Each structure stands twice: as structure tokens, then as C-alpha cells.
PDB file of C-alpha atoms and ligand atoms in Angstrom:
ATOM      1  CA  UNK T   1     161.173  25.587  28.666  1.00  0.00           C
ATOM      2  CA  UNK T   2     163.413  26.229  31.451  1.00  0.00           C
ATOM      3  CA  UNK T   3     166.376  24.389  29.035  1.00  0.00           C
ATOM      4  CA  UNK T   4     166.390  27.352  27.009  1.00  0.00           C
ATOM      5  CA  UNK T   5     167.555  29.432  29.737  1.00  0.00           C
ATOM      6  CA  UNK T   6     170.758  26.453  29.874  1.00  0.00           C
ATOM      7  CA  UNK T   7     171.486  27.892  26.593  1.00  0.00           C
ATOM      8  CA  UNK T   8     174.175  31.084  26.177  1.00  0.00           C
ATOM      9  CA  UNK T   9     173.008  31.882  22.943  1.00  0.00           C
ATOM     10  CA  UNK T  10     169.422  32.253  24.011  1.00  0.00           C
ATOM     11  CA  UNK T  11     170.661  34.252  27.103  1.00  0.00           C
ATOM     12  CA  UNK T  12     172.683  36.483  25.294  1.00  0.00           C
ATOM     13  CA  UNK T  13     169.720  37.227  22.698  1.00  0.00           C
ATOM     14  CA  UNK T  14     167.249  37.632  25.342  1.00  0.00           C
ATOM     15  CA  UNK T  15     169.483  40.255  27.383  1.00  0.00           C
ATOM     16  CA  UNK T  16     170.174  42.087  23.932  1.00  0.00           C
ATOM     17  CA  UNK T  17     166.448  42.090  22.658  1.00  0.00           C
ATOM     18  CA  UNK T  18     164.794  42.180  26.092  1.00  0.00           C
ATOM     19  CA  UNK T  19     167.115  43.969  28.693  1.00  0.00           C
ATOM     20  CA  UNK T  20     164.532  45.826  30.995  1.00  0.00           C
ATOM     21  CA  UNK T  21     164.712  49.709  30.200  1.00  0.00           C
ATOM     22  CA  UNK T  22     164.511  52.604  32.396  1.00  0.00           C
ATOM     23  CA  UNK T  23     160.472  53.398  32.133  1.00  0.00           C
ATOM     24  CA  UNK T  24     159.958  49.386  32.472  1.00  0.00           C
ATOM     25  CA  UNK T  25     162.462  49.013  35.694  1.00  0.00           C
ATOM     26  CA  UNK T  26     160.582  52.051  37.285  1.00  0.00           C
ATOM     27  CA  UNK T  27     157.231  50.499  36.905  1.00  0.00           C
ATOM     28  CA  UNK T  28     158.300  47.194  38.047  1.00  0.00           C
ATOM     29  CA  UNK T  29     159.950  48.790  41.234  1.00  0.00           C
ATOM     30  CA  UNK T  30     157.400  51.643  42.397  1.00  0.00           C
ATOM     31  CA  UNK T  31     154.726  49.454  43.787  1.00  0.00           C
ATOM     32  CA  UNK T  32     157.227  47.922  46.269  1.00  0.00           C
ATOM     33  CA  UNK T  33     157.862  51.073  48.070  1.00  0.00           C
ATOM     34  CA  UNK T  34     161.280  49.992  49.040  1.00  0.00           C
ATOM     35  CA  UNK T  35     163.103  50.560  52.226  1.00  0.00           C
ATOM     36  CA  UNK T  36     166.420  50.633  53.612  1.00  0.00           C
ATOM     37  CA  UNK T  37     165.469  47.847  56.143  1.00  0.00           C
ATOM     38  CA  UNK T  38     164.038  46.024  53.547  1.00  0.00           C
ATOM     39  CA  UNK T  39     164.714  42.474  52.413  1.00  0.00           C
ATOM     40  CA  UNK T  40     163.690  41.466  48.981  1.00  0.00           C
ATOM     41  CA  UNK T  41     164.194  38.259  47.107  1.00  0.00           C
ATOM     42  CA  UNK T  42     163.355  38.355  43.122  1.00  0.00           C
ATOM     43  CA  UNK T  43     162.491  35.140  41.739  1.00  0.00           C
ATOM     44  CA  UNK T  44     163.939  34.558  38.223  1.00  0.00           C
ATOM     45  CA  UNK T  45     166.217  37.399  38.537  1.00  0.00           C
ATOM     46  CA  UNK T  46     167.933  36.945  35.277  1.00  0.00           C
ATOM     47  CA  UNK T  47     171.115  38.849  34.684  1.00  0.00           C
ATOM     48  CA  UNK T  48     170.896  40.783  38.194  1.00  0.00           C
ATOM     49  CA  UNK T  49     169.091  44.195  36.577  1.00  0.00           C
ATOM     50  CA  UNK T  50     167.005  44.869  38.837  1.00  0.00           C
ATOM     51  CA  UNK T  51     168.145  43.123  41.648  1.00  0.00           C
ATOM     52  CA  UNK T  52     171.172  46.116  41.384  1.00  0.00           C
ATOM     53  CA  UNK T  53     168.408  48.688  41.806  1.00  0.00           C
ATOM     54  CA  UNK T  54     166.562  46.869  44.811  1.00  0.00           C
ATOM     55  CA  UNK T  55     170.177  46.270  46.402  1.00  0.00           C
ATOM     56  CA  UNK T  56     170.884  50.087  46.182  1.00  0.00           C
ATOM     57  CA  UNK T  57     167.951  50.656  48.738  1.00  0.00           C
ATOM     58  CA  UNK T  58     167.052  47.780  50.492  1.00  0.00           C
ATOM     59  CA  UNK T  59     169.075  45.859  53.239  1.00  0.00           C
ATOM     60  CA  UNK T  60     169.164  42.751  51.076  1.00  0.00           C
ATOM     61  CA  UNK T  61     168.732  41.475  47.975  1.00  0.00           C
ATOM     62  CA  UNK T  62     168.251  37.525  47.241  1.00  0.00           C
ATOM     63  CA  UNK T  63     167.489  36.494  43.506  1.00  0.00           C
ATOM     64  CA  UNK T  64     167.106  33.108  42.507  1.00  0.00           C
ATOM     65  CA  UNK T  65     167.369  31.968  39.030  1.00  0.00           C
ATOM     66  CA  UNK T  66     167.602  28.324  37.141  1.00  0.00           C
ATOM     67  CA  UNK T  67     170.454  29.798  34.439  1.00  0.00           C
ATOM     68  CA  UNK T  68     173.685  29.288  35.268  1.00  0.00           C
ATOM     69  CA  UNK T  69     174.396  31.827  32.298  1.00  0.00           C
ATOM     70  CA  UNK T  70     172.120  34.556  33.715  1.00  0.00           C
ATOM     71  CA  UNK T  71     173.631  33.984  37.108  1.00  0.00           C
ATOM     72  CA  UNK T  72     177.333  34.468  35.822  1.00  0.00           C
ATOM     73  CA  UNK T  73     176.124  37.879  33.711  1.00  0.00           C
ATOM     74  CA  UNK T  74     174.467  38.749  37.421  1.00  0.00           C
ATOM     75  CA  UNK T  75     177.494  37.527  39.284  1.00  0.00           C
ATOM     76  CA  UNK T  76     179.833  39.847  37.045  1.00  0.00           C
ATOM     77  CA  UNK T  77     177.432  42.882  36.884  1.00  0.00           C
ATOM     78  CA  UNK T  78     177.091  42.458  40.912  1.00  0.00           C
ATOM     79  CA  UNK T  79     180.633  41.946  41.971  1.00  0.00           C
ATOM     80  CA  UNK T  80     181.688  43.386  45.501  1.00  0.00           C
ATOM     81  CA  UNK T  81     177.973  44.052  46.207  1.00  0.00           C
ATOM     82  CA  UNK T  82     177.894  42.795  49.912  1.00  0.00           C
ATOM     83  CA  UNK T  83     173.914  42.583  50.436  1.00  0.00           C
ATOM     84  CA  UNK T  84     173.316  40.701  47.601  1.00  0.00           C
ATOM     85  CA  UNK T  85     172.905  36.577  47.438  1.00  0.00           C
ATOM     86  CA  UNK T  86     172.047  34.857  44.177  1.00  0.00           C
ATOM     87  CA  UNK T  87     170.731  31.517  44.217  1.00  0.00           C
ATOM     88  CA  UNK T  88     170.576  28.930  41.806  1.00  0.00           C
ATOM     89  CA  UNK T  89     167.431  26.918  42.187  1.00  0.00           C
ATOM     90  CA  UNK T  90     164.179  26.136  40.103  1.00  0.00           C
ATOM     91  CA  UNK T  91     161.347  27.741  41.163  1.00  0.00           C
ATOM     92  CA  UNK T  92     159.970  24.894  42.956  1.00  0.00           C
ATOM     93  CA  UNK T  93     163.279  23.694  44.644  1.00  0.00           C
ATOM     94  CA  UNK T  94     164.237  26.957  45.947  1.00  0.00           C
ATOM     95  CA  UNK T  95     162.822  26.973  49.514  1.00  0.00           C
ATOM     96  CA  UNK T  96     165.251  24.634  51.006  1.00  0.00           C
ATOM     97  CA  UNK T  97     167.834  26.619  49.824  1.00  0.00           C
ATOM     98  CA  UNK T  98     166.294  30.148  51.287  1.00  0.00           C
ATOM     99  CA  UNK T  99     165.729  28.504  54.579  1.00  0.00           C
ATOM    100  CA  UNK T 100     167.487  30.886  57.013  1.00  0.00           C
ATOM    101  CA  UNK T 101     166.156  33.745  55.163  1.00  0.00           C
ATOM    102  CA  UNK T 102     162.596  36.061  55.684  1.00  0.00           C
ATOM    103  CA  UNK T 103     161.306  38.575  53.597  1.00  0.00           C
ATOM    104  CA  UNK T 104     159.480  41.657  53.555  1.00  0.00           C
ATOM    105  CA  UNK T 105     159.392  42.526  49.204  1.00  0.00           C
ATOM    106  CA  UNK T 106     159.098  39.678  46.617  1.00  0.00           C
ATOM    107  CA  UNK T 107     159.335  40.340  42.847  1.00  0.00           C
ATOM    108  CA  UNK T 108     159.536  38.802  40.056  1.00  0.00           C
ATOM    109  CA  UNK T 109     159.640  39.722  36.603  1.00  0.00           C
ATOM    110  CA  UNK T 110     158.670  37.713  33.194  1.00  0.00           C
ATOM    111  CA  UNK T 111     159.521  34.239  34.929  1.00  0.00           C
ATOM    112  CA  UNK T 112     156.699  32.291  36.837  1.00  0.00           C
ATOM    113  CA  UNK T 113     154.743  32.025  33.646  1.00  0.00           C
ATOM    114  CA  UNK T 114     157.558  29.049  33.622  1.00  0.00           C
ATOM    115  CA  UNK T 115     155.602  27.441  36.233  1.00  0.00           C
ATOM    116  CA  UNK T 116     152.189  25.656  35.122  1.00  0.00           C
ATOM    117  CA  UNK T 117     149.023  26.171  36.778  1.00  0.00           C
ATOM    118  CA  UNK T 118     149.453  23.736  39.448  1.00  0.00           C
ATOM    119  CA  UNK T 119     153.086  24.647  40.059  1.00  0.00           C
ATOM    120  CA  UNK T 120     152.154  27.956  40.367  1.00  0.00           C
ATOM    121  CA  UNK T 121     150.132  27.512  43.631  1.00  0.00           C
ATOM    122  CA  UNK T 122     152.453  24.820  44.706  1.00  0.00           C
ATOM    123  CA  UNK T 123     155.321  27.769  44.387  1.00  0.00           C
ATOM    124  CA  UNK T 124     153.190  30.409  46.361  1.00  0.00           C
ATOM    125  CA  UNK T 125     152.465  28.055  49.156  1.00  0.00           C
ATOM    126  CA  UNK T 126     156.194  26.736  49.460  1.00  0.00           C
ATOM    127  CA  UNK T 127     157.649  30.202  49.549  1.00  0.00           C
ATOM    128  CA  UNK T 128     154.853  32.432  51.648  1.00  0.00           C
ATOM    129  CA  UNK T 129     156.433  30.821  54.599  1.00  0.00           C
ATOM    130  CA  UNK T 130     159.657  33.034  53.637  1.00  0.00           C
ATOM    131  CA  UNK T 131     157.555  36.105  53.801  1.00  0.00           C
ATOM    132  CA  UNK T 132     157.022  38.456  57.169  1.00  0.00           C
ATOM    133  CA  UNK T 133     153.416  39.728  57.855  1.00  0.00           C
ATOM    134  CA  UNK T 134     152.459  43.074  55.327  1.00  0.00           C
ATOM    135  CA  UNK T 135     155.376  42.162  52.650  1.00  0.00           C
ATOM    136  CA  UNK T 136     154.600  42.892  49.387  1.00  0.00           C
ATOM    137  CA  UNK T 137     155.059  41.028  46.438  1.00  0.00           C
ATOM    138  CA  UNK T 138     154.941  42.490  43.164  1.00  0.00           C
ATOM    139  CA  UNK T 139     153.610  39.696  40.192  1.00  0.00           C
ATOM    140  CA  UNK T 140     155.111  41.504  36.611  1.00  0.00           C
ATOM    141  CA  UNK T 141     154.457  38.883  33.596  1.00  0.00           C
ATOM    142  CA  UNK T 142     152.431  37.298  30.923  1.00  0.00           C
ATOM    143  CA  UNK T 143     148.754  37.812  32.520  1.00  0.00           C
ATOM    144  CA  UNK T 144     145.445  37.263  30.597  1.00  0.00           C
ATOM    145  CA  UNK T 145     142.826  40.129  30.990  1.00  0.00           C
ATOM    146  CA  UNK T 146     140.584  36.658  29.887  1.00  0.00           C
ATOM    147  CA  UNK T 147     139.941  33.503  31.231  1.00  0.00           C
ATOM    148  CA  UNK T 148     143.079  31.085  30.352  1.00  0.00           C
ATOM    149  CA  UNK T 149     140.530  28.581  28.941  1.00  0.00           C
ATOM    150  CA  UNK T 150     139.368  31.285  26.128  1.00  0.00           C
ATOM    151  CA  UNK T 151     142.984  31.208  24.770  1.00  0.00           C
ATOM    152  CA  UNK T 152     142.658  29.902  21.250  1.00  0.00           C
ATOM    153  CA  UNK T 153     139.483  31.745  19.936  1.00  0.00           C
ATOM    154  CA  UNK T 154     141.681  34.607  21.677  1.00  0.00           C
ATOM    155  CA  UNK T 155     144.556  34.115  19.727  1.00  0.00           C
ATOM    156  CA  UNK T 156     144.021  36.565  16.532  1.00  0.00           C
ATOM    157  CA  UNK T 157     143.280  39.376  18.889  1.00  0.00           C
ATOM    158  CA  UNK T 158     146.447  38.651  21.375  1.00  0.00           C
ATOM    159  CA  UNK T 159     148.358  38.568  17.865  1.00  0.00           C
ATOM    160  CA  UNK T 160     146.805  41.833  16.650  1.00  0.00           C
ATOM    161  CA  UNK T 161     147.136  43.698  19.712  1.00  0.00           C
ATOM    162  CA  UNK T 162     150.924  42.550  19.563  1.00  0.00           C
ATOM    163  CA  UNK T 163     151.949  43.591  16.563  1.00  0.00           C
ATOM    164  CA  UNK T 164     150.835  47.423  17.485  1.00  0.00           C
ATOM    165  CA  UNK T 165     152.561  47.046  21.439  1.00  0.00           C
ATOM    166  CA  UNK T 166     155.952  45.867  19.942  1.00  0.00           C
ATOM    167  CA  UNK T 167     155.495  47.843  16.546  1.00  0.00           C
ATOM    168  CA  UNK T 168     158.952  47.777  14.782  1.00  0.00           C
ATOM    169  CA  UNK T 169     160.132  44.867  17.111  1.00  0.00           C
ATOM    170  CA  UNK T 170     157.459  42.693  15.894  1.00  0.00           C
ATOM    171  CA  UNK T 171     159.424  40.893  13.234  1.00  0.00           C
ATOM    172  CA  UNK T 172     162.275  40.365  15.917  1.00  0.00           C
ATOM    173  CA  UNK T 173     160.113  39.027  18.697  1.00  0.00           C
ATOM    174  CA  UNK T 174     157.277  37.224  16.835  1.00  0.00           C
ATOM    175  CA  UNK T 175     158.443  33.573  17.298  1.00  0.00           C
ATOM    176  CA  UNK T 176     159.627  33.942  21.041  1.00  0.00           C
ATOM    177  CA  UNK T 177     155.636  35.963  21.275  1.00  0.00           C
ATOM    178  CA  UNK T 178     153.717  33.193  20.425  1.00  0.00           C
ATOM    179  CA  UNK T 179     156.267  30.679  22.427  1.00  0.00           C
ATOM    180  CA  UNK T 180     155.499  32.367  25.240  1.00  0.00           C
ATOM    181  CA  UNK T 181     151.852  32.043  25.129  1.00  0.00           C
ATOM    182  CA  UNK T 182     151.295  29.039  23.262  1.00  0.00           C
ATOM    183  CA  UNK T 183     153.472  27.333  24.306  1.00  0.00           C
ATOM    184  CA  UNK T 184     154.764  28.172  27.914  1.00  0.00           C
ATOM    185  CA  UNK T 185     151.696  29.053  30.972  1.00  0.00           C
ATOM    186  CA  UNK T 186     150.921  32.209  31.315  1.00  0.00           C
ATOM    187  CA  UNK T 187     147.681  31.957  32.775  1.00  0.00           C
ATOM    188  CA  UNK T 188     144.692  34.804  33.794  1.00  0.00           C
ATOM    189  CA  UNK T 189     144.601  36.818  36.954  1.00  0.00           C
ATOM    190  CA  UNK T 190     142.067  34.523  38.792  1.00  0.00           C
ATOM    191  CA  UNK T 191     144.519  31.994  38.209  1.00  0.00           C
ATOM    192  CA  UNK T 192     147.451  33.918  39.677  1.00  0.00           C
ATOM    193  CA  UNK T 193     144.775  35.519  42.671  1.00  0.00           C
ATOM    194  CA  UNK T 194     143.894  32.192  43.716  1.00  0.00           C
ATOM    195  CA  UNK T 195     147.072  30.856  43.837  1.00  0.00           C
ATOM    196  CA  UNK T 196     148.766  34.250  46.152  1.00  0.00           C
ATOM    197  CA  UNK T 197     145.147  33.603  48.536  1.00  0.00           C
ATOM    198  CA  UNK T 198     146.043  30.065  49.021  1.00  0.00           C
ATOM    199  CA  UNK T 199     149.603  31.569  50.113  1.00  0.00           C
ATOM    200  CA  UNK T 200     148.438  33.869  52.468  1.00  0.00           C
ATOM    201  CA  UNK T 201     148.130  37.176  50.485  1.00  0.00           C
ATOM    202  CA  UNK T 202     145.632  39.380  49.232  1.00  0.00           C
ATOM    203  CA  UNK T 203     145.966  41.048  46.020  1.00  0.00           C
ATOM    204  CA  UNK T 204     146.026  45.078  46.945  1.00  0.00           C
ATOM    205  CA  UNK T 205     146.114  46.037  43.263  1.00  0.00           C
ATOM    206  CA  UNK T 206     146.336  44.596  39.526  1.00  0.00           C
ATOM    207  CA  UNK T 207     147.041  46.607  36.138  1.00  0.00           C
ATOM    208  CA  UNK T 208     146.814  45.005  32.609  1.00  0.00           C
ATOM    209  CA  UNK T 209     149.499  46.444  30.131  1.00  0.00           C
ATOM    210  CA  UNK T 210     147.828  44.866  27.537  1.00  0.00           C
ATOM    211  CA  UNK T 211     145.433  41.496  27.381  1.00  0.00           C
ATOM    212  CA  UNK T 212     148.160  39.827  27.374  1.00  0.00           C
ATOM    213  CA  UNK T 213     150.891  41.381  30.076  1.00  0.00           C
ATOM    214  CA  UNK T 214     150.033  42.355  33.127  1.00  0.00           C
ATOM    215  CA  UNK T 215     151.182  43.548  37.139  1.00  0.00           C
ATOM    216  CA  UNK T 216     149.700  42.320  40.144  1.00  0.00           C
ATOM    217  CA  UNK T 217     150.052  43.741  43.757  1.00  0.00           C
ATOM    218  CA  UNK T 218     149.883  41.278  46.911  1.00  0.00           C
ATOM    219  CA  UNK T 219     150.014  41.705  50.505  1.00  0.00           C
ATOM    220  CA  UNK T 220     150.921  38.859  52.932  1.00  0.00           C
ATOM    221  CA  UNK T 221     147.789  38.971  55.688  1.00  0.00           C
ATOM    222  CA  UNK T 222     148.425  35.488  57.605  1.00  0.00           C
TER     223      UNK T 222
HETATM  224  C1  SAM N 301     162.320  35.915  30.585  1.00  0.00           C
HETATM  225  S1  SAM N 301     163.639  35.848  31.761  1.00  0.00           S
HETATM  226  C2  SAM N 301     163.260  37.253  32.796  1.00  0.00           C
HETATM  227  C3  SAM N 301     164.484  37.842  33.424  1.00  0.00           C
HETATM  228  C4  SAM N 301     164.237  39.164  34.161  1.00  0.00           C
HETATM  229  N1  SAM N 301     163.393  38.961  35.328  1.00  0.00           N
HETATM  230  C5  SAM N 301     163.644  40.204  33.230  1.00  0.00           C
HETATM  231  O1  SAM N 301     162.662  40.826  33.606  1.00  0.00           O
HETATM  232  O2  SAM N 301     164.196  40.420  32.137  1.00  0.00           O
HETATM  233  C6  SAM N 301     163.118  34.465  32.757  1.00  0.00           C
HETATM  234  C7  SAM N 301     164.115  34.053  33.803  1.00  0.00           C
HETATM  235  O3  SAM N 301     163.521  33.030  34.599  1.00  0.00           O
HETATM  236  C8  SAM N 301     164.445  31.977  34.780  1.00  0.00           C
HETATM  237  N2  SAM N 301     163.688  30.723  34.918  1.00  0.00           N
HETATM  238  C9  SAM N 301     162.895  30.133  33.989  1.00  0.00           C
HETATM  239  N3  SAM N 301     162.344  29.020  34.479  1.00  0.00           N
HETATM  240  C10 SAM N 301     162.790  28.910  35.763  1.00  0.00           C
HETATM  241  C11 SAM N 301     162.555  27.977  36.809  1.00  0.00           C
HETATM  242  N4  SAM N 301     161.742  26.939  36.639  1.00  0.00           N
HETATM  243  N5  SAM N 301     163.164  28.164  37.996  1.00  0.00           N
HETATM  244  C12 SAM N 301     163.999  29.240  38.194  1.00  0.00           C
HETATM  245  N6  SAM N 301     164.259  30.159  37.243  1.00  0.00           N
HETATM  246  C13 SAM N 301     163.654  29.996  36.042  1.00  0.00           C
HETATM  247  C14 SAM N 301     165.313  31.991  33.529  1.00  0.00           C
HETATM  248  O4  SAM N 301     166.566  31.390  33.752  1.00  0.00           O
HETATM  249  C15 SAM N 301     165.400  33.469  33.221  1.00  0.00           C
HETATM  250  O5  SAM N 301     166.520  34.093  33.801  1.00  0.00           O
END
């Protein structure tokens, strides 16, 4: 799925259909409590929205994203911005390439569902090194209020509760919808909990948007 995200067309659309708005950037940002001597790295940053908005507060901003597309719109959008880094690296691939670096806020927005089940603890583990004592890390994304393994007797319910959380958009986001969780791994909160544990964190808090979207809250404690 991650070739998509090669594709300009796709980017484009995405930003156009999908750009984060005001009331969604808000809610993604609150729970980190950002600081001026705060340094944040977003994973799957995409075209640099909100990694702006962390930049404007904290000391540093690092997002790494797989797109060479998104990271041009980000490199254009973020031009002259002196505490910002972007990094292009896969999920997986991107510790090597964050190695001088430590952290105090982690975010990430819409993007890890990219990363299967497996891949998802292997990610936590490789990057909770990067991450000082107390940081936070806020989890926004495709999150199952069920257990992963229920997903296809769940399937007429996701689609039902869908249609009325997009409303008008439906038609327009329908196919990308049932991509995304058919198709790609989104998984279930115990999923995502057990992975953050193995990494050193403990979840503080979790909100579910809907049963299918969801935010989760972690503190490093090791
Ligand atoms: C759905 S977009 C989300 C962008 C932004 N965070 C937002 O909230 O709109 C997913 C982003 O994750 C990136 N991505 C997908 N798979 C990735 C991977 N394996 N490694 C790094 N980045 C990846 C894509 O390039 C894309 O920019």
C-alpha cells in the first residue's frame, strides 16, 4: 500500500479530499501538551500540516514520511523553517536515520495502520529507544473498538456507521473506506496497547471516534 503514496495523483487527491481541518488538527495536537523545549517527531507526516503547528511551539520538529511527493508539498509548505527536519524513510527503516536524535512528543496521524500487526510492534520497539523518559506519544488512526479478528461479521456495521460519519462525503470516500480496512491493517486497541507496552509505554488514555477510528495516549515509563 505504501506504492500509492509513490503516486502524485493519489497524493494530490488525498491532500484535496483529506487535508486535516482546524477541529481535527486541534484534537490531534491537545493531548501532547506541547512545549517550547519540546522535541517531536511525527511519523508519516504527509504534506508537513501539522508538523507546521508542532514546529510553531516546540524546539523541533522531525517528520518522517515514505512519499517523496508528500515530502516535496512539506518541503515547499515548510521552507525557511529552521527547527524542522523531514526524513524520508519507511516506517521500519527510519531509526538508523534518526540516530543522533531523542524525543520527548511522538505523533502520528492516519499512517501506522500501513504497518501490519507484527510490524507494528517491531516499529514501537525500534523507535522507543528515540524517546526520553515521560514523552508522550499520541496514536491518531484506524482503531477497532472490536477485536481485529471479528472484522468480517463486523463489516455491515463499520459500513453503516460510515456512511452517517462521512454523510455527503460518502460517495467520494467509499472505495478508499473500505481499502483502508479491508484491505490495509488497522488493527484493535489491544493490538496497538500491546505493541506501545512491549516499547516501553503505558497507554495514559484512549478515545474511539467511531468503531472504526480512534486516539490513543502513551507515556514512555522505562
Ligand atoms: C493517510 S496519509 C496521512 C498523512 C497525515 N498524517 C494526515 O493526517 O493527513 C499516510 C502517510 O503515511 C505515509 N506512509 C505510508 N506508509 C508508510 C511507510 N511504510 N513508511 C513511511 N511512511 C508511510 C504516506 O506516504 C502518507 O504520507
Amino acid at each position: 500500500m505504501s506504492e500509492l503514496w509513490k503516486n502524485g495523483d493519489y497524493v494530490k487527491r488525498y491532500n484535496n479530499v483529506y487535508g486535516i481541518s482546524g477541529e481535527q488538527m486541534d484534537r490531534y495536537l491537545a493531548p501532547l501538551n506541547l512545549a517550547p523545549d519540546d522535541r517531536a517527531v511525527e511519523f508519516g507526516c504527509g504534506n508537513g500540516d501539522a508538523l507546521a503547528r508542532v514546529a510553531d511551539i516546540a524546539a523541533a520538529a522531525v517528520g518522517v514520511d515514505i512519499s517523496k511527493e508528500q515530502l516535496e508539498n512539506a518541503r515547499l509548505k515548510l521552507e525557511g523553517r529552521k527547527n524542522i527536519l523531514l526524513v524520508e524513510s519507511s516506517f521500519l527503516d527510519c531509526r538508523g536515520k534518526l540516530g543522533g536524535h531523542s524525543f520527548t512528543k511522538g505523533l502520528s496521524r492516519k499512517a501506522l495502520h500501513h504497518l501490519t500487526d507484527p510490524e507494528k510492534k517491531i516499529f514501537v520497539e525500534k523507535t522507543a529507544q528515540l524517546f526520553k523518559k515521560d514523552s508522550i506519544f499520541v496514536l491518531e488512526d484506524g482503531i477497532f473498538n472490536f477485536d481485529r479478528a471479528e472484522l468480517n461479521e463486523k463489516v455491515p456495521e463499520i459500513v453503516a456507521e460510515a456512511k452517517i460519519y462521512y454523510g455527503a462525503a460518502w460517495p467520494q470516500v467509499e472505495k478508499d473506506f473500505m481499502i483502508t480496512i479491508l484491505e490495509e491493517f488497522v488493527t484493535d486497541y489491544k493490538t496497538w496497547e500491546a505493541a506501545f507496552n512491549h516499547g516501553g509505554f503505558m497507554m495514559t488514555s484512549r478515545k474511539a471516534y467511531s468503531m472504526f477510528y480512534g486516539m490513543m495516549v502513551f507515556k514512555k515509563i522505562g
